[in-house]
Short mmCIF file of C-alpha atoms in Angstrom, two decimals:
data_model
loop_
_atom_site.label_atom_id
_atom_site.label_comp_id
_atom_site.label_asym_id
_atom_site.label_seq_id
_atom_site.Cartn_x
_atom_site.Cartn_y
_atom_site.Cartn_z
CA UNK A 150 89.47 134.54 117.34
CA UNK A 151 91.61 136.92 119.85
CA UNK A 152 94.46 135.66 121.53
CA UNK A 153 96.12 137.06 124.08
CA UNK A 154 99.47 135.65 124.76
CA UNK A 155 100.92 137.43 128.25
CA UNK A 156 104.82 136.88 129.00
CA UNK A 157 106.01 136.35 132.34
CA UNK A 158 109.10 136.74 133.36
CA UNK A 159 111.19 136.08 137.02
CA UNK A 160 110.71 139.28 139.08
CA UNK A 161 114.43 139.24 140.22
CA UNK A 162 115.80 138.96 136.94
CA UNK A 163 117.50 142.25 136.09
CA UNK A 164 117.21 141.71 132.34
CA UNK A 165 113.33 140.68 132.12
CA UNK A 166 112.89 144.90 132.92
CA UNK A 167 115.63 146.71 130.80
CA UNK A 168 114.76 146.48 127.63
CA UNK A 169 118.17 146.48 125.11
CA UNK A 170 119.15 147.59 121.84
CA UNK A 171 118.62 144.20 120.62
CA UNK A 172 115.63 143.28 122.05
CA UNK A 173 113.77 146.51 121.07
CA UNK A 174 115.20 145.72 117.37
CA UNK A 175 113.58 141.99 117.77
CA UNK A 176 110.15 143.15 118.75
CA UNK A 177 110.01 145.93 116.46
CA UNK A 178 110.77 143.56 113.55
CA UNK A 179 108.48 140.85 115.30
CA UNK A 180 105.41 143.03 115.79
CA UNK A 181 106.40 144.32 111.87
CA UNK A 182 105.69 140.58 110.87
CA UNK A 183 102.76 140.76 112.64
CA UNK A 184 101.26 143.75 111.32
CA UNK A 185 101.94 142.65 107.90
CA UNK A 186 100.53 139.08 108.68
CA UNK A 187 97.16 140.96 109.80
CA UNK A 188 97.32 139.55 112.85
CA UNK A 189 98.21 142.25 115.64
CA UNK A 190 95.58 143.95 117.33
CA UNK A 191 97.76 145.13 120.43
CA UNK A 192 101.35 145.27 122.16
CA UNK A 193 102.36 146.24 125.31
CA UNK A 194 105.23 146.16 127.79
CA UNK A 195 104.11 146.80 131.77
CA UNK A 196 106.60 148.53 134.27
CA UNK A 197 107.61 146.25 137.43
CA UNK A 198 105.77 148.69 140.02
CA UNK A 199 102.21 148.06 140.66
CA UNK A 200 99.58 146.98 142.96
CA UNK A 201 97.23 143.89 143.84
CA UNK A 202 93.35 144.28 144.66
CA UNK A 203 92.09 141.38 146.08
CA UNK A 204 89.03 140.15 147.81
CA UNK A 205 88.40 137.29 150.12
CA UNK A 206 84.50 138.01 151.64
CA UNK A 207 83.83 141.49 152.32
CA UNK A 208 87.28 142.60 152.59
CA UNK A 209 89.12 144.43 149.86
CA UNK A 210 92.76 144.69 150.61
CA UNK A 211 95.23 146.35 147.94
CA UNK A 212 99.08 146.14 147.92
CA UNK A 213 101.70 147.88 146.18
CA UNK A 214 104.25 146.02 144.23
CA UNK A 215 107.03 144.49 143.43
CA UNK A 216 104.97 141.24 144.61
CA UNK A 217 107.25 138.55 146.62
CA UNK A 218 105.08 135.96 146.45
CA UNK A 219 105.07 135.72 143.08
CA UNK A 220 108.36 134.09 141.06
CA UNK A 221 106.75 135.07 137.24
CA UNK A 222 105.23 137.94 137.11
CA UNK A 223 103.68 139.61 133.57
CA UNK A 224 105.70 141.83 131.80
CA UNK A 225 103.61 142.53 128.72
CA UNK A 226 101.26 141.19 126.43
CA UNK A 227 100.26 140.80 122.98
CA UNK A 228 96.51 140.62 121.68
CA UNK A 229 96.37 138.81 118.15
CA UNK A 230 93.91 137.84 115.73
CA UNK A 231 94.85 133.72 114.72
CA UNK A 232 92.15 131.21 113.70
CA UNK A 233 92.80 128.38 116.76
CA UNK A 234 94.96 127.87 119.61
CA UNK A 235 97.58 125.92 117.63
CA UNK A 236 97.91 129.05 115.14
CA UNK A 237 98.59 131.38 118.48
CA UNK A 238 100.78 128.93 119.99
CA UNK A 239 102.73 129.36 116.90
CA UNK A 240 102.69 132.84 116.93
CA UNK A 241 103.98 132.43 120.69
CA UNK A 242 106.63 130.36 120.10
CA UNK A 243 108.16 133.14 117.76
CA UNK A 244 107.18 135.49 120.51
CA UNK A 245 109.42 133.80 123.00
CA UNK A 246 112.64 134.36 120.69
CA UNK A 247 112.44 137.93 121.07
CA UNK A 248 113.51 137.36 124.43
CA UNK A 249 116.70 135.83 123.56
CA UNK A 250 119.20 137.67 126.64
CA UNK A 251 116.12 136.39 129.41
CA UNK A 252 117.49 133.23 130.99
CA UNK A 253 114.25 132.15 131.82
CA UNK A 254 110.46 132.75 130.87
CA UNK A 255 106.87 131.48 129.73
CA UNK A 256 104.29 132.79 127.51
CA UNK A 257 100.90 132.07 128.03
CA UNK A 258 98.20 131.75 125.15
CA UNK A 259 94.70 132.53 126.69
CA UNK A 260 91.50 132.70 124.25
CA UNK A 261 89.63 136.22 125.05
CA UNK A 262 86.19 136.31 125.30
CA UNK A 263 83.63 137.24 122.35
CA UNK A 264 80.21 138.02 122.61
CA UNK A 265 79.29 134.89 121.08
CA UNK A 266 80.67 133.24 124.04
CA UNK A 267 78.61 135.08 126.40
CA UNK A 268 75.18 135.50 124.15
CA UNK A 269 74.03 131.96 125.17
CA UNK A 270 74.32 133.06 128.73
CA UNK A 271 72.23 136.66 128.29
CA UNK A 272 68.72 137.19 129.74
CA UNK A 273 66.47 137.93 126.41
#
């Protein structure tokens, strides 16, 4: 099964967007472990500017970014390959201690969708 497992960090937090020495070193040697494990598909970081498309009816209303409604806001992801949600939480919980200068953060483990998941639900 995929997982993808999205950290969010605090907007205003200065260290949640410039990446280290240290950190860089962590993740690189993280996502090694990974690799080797057979268990990363993907890895990326996302910059702080961006946008929000959002719909309520008819309207479509887009905003640029940074977002101040929002306290956590992603600031990358990982997509892995682990056999259950306790195997990904795992993986997560390593995850996290990458971040070790971030006072503050969350991961979030979400399932993606296969087609198996969908089939049942598929016009014939």
């Amino acid at each position: 099964m995929r997982f993808m497992l999205m950290h969010r960090v605090h907007e205003d937090d200065p260290t949640s967007w410039e990446p280290n020495p240290e950190l860089i070193e962590r993740m690189n040697t993280f996502i090694g472990k990974l690799n080797a494990d057979g268990v990363m598909l993907g890895a990326e970081g996302v910059l702080k500017p961006g946008a929000v498309v959002r719909r309520r009816g008819a309207a479509i209303k887009s905003t640029d970014g940074p977002f101040a409604e929002a306290k956590e806001v992603v600031g990358g992801f990982l997509l892995v390959n682990a056999k259950d949600l306790a195997e990904a939480t795992a993986i997560a919980e390593e995850y996290i201690t990458c971040f070790a200068g971030v006072e503050e953060m969350s991961i979030e483990v979400r399932r993606v969708t296969e087609f198996e998941d969908i089939e049942p639900y598929l016009t014939k």
